[in-house]
mmCIF file of C-alpha atoms and ligand atoms in Angstrom:
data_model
loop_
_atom_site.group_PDB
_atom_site.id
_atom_site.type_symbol
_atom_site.label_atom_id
_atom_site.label_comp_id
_atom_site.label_asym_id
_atom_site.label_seq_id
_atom_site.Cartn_x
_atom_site.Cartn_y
_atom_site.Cartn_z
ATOM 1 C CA UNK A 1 -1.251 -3.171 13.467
ATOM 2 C CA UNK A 2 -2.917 -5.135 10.592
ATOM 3 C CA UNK A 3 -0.549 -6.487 8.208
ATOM 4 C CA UNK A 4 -0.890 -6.754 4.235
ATOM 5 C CA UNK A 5 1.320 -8.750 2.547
ATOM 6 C CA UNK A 6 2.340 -7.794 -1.060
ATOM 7 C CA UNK A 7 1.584 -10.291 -3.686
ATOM 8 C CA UNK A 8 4.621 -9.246 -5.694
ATOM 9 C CA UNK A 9 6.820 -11.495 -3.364
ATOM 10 C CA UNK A 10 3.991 -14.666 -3.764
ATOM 11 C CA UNK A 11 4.870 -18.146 -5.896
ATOM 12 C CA UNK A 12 3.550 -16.623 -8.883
ATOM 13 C CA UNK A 13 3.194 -20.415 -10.322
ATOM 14 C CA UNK A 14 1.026 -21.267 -7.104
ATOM 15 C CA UNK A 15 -0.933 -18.144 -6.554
ATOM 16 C CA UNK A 16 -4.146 -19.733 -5.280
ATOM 17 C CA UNK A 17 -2.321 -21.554 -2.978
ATOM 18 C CA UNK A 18 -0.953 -18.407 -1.291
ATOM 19 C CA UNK A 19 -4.197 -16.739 -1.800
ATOM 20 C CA UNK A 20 -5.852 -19.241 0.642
ATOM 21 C CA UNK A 21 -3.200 -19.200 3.111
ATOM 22 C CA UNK A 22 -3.510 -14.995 2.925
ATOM 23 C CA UNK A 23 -7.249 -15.353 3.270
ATOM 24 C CA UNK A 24 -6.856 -17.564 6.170
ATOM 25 C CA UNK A 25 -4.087 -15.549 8.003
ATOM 26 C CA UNK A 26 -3.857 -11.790 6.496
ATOM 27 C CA UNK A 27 -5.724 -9.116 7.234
ATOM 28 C CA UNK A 28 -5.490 -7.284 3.795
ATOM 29 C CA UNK A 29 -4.166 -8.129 0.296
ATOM 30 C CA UNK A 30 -1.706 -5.485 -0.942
ATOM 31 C CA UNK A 31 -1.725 -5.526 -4.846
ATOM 32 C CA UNK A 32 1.488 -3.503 -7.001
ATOM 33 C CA UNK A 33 0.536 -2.110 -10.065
ATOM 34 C CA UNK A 34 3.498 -1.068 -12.303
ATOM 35 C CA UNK A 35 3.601 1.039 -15.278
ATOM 36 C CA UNK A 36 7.447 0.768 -16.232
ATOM 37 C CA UNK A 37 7.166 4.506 -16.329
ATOM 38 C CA UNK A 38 6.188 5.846 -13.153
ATOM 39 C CA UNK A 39 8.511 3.066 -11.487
ATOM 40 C CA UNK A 40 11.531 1.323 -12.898
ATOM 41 C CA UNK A 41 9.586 -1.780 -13.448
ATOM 42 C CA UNK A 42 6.476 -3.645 -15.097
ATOM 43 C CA UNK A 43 4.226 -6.092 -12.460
ATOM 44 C CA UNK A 44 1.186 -7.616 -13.259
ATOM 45 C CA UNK A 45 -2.110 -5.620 -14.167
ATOM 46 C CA UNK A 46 -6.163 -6.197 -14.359
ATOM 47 C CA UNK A 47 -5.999 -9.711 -16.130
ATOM 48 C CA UNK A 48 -4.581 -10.672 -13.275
ATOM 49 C CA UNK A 49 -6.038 -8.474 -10.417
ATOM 50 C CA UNK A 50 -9.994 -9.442 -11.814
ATOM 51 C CA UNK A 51 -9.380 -13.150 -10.953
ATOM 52 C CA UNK A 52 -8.466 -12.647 -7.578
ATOM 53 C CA UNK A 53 -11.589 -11.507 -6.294
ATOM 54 C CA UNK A 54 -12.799 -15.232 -6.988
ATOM 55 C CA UNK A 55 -10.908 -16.573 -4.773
ATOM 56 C CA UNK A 56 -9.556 -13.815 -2.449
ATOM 57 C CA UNK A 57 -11.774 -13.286 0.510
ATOM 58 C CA UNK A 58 -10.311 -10.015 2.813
ATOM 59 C CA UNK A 59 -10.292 -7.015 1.374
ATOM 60 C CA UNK A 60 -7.835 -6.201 -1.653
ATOM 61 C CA UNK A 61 -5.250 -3.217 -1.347
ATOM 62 C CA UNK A 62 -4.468 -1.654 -4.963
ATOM 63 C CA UNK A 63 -1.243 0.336 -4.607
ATOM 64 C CA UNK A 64 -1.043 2.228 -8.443
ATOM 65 C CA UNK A 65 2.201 3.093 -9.018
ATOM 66 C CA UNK A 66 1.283 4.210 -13.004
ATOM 67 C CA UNK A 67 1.258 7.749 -14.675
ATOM 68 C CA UNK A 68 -2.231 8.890 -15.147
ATOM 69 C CA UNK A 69 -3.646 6.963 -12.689
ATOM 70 C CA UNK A 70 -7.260 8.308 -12.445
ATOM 71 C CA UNK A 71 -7.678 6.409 -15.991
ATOM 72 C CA UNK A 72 -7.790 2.804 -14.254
ATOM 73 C CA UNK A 73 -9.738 4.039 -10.447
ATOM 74 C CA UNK A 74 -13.190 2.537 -12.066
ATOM 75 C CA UNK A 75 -11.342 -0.789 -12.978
ATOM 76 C CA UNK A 76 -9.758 -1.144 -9.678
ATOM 77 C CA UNK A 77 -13.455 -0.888 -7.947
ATOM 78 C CA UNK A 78 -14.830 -3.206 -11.243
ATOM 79 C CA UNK A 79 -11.951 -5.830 -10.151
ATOM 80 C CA UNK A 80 -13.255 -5.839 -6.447
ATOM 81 C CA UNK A 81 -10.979 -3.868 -4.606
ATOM 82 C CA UNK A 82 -11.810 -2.080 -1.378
ATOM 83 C CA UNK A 83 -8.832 0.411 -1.040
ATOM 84 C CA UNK A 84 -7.181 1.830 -3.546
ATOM 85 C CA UNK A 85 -3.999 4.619 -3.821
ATOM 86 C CA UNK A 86 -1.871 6.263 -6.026
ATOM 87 C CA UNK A 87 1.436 8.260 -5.978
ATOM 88 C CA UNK A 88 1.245 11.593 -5.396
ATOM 89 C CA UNK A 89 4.326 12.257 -7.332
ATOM 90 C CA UNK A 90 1.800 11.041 -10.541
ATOM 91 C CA UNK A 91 -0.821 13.299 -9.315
ATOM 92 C CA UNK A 92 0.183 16.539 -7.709
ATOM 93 C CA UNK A 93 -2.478 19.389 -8.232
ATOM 94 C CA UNK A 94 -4.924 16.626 -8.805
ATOM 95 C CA UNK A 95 -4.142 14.942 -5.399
ATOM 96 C CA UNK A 96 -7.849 15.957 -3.958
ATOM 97 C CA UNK A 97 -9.748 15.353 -6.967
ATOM 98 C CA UNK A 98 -8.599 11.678 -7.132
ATOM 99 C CA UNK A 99 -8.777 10.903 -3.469
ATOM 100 C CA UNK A 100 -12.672 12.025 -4.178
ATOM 101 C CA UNK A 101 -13.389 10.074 -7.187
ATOM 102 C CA UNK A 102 -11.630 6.596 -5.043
ATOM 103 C CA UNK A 103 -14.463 7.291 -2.666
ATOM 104 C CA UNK A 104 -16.822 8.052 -5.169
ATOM 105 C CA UNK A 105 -16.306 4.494 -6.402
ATOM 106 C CA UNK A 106 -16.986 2.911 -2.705
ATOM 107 C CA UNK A 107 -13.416 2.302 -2.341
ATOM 108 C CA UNK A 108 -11.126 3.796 0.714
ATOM 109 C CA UNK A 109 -8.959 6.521 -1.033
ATOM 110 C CA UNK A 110 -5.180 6.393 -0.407
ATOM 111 C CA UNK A 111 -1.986 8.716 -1.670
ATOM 112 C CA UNK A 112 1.517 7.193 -1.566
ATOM 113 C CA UNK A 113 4.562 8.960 -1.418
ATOM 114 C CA UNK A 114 8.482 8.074 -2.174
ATOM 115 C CA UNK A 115 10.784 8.278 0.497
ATOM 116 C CA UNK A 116 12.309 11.659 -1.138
ATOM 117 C CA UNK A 117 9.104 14.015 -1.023
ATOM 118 C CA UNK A 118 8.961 15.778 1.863
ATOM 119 C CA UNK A 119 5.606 13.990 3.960
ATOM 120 C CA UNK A 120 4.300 17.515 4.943
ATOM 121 C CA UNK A 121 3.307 17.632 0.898
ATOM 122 C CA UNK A 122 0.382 15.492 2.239
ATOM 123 C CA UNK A 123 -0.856 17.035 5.743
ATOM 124 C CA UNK A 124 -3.084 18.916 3.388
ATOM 125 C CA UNK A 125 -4.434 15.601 2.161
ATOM 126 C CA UNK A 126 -5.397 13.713 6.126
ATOM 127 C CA UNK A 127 -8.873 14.815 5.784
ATOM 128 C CA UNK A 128 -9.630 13.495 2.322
ATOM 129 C CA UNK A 129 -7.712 10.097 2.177
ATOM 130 C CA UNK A 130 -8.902 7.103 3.975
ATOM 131 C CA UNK A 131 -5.201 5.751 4.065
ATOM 132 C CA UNK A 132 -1.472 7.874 3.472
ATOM 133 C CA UNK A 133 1.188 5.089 2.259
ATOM 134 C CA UNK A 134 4.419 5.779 3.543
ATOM 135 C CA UNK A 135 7.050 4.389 1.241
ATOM 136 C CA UNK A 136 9.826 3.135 3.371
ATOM 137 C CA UNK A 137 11.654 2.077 -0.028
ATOM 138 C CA UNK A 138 11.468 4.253 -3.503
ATOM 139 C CA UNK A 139 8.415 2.544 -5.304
ATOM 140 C CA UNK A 140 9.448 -0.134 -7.920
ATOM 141 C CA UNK A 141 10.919 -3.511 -6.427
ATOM 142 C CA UNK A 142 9.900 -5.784 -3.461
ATOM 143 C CA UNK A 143 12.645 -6.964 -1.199
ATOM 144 C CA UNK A 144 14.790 -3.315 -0.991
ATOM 145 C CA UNK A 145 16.636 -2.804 3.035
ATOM 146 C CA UNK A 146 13.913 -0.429 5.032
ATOM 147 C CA UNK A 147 15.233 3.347 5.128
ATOM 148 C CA UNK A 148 15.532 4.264 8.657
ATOM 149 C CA UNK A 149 14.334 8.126 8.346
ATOM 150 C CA UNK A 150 10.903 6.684 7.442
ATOM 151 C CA UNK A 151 10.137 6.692 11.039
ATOM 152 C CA UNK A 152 10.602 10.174 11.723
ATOM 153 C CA UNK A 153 8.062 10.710 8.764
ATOM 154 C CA UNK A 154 5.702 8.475 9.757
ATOM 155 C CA UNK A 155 5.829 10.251 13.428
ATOM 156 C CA UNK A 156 5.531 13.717 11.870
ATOM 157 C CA UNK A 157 2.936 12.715 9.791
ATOM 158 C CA UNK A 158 0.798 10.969 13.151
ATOM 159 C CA UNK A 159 1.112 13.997 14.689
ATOM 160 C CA UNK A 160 -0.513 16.130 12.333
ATOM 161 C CA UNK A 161 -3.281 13.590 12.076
ATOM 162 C CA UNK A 162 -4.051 13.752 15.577
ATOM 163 C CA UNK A 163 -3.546 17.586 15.754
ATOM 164 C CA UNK A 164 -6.292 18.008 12.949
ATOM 165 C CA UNK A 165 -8.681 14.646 14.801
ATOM 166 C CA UNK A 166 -8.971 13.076 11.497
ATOM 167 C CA UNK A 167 -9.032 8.664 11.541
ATOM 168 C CA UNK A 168 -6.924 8.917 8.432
ATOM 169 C CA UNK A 169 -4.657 5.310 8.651
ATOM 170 C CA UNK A 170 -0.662 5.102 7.996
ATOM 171 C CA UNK A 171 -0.218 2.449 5.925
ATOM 172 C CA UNK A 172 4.183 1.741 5.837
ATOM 173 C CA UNK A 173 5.201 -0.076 2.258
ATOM 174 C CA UNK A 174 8.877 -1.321 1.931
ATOM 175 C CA UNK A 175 11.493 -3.434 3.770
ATOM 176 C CA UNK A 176 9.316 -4.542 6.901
ATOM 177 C CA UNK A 177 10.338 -6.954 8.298
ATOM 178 C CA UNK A 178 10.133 -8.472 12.480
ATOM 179 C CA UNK A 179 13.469 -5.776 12.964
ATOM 180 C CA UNK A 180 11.398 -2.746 12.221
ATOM 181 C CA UNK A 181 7.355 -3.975 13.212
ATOM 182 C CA UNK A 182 7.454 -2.678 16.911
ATOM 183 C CA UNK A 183 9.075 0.463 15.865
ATOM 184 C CA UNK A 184 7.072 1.701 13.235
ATOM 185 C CA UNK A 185 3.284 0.006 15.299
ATOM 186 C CA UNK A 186 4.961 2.513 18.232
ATOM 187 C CA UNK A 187 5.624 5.501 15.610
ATOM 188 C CA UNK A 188 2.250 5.327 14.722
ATOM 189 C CA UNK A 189 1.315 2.809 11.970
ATOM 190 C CA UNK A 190 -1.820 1.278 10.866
ATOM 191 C CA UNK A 191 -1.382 -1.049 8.731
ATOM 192 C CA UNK A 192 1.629 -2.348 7.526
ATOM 193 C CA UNK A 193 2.554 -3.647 4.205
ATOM 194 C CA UNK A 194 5.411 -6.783 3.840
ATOM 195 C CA UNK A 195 5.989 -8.994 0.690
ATOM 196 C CA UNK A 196 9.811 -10.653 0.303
ATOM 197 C CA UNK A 197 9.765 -10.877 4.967
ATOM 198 C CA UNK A 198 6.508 -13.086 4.737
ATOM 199 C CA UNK A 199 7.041 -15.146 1.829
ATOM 200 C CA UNK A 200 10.722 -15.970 2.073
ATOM 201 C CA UNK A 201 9.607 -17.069 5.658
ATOM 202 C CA UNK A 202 9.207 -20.840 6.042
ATOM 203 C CA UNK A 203 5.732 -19.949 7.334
ATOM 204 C CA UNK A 204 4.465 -17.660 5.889
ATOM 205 C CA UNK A 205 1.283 -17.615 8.091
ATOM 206 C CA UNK A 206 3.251 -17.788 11.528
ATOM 207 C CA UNK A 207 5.076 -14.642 9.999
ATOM 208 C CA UNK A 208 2.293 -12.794 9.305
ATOM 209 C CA UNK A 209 1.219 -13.357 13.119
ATOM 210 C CA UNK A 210 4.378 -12.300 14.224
ATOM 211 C CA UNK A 211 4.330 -9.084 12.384
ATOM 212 C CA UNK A 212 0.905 -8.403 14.252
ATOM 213 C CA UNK A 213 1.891 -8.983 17.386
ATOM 214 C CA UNK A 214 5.283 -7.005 17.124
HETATM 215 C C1 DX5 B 301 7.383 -1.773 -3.819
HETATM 216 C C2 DX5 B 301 5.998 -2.235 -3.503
HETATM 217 C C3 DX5 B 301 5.909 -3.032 -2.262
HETATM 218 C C4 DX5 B 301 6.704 -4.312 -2.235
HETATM 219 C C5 DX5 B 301 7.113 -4.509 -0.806
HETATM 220 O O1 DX5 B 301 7.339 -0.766 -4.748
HETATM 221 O O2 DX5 B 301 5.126 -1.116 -3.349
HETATM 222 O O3 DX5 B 301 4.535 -3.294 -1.912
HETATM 223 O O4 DX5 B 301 6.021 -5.443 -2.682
HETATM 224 O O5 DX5 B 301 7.990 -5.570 -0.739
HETATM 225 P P1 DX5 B 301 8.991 -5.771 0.473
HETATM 226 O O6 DX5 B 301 8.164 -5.964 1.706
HETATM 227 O O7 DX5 B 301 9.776 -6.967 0.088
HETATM 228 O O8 DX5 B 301 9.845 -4.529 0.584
HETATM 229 ZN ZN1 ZN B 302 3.076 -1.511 -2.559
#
């Protein structure tokens, strides 16, 4: 299981410090964009997302959690980002289209969805997306407890990407922590997403190893 940690949870006042430490020890950087209208909250946006890719050296992770989010796909890729999703609440109809123009860019296309939306929504999706993220929390704050049904989706949702061969990944976003890592590498997951577990660790970097080898 390759682990992303979120920089939402990072020393915002020292965030090349724990960009170094992520290059040295993470696999992937997972980035939160917030719109205040598709979530209940506001993060950080492309001034700070385009000097990352100065410094940052494994591949960045943009999660958009924004209405309208095909407007900002070309930025993303601009800003140096190698994967890139959005919520499929924010896109519906347009799920397919999106995924398409993400790879069109040269990123790896991935749809989230919030723990309420049934995960079948997206079985149409496994052969178009790169990635499916799995919200184990509702989108909007880092450090929320893990909802335990999340592991029944992310089963279901292995299943039907084995039934239908595709390599699609499971990426899991929300509450992991070293209670949940075995369970959810066993139900099926890819890579797994953890902010407020691996920076409210007193090291951070021997956290992130621990996650992995869960
Ligand atoms: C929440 C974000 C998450 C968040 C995870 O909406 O998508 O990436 O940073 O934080 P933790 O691991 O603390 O739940
Ligand atoms: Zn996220």
């Amino acid at each position: 299981m390759q682990i992303a940690p979120s920089l939402l949870s990072a020393d915002f006042l020292h965030l090349e410090k724990d960009l170094r430490m992520l290059n040295e020890s993470a696999d992937i950087l997972h980035l939160d964009v917030m719109d205040g209208t598709q979530v209940p909250n506001i993060s950080f946006g492309f001034s700070v997302l385009d000097p990352l890719s100065k410094v940052v050296t494994i591949p960045m992770d943009v999660h958009l959690m924004v209405v309208e989010p095909q407007r900002w796909f070309k930025k993303v890729a601009d800003d140096g980002a190698s994967m890139c999703s959005f919520h499929y609440e924010a896109a519906l109809s347009h799920t397919a289209e999106y995924l398409s123009q993400i790879r069109s860019l040269g990123m790896k296309a991935g749809v989230a969805i919030n723990p309420d939306i049934p995960v079948e929504r997206l079985f149409e999706f496994v052969d178009k997306a790169d990635f499916i993220l799995i919200m184990s929390v509702f989108a909007g704050f880092g450090g929320q407890k893990f909802i335990p049904a999340s592991i029944e989706r992310i089963k279901a949702l292995k299943e039907h990407i084995l039934r239908s061969s595709s390599d699609t990944l499971i990426e899991i976003d929300g509450g992991v922590s070293l209670d949940n890592a075995a369970v959810l590498r066993e139900a099926g997951v890819d890579i797994a997403v953890a902010g407020s577990s691996v920076f409210k660790a007193e090291d951070p970097a021997a956290m992130i190893a621990a996650l992995r080898q869960a």
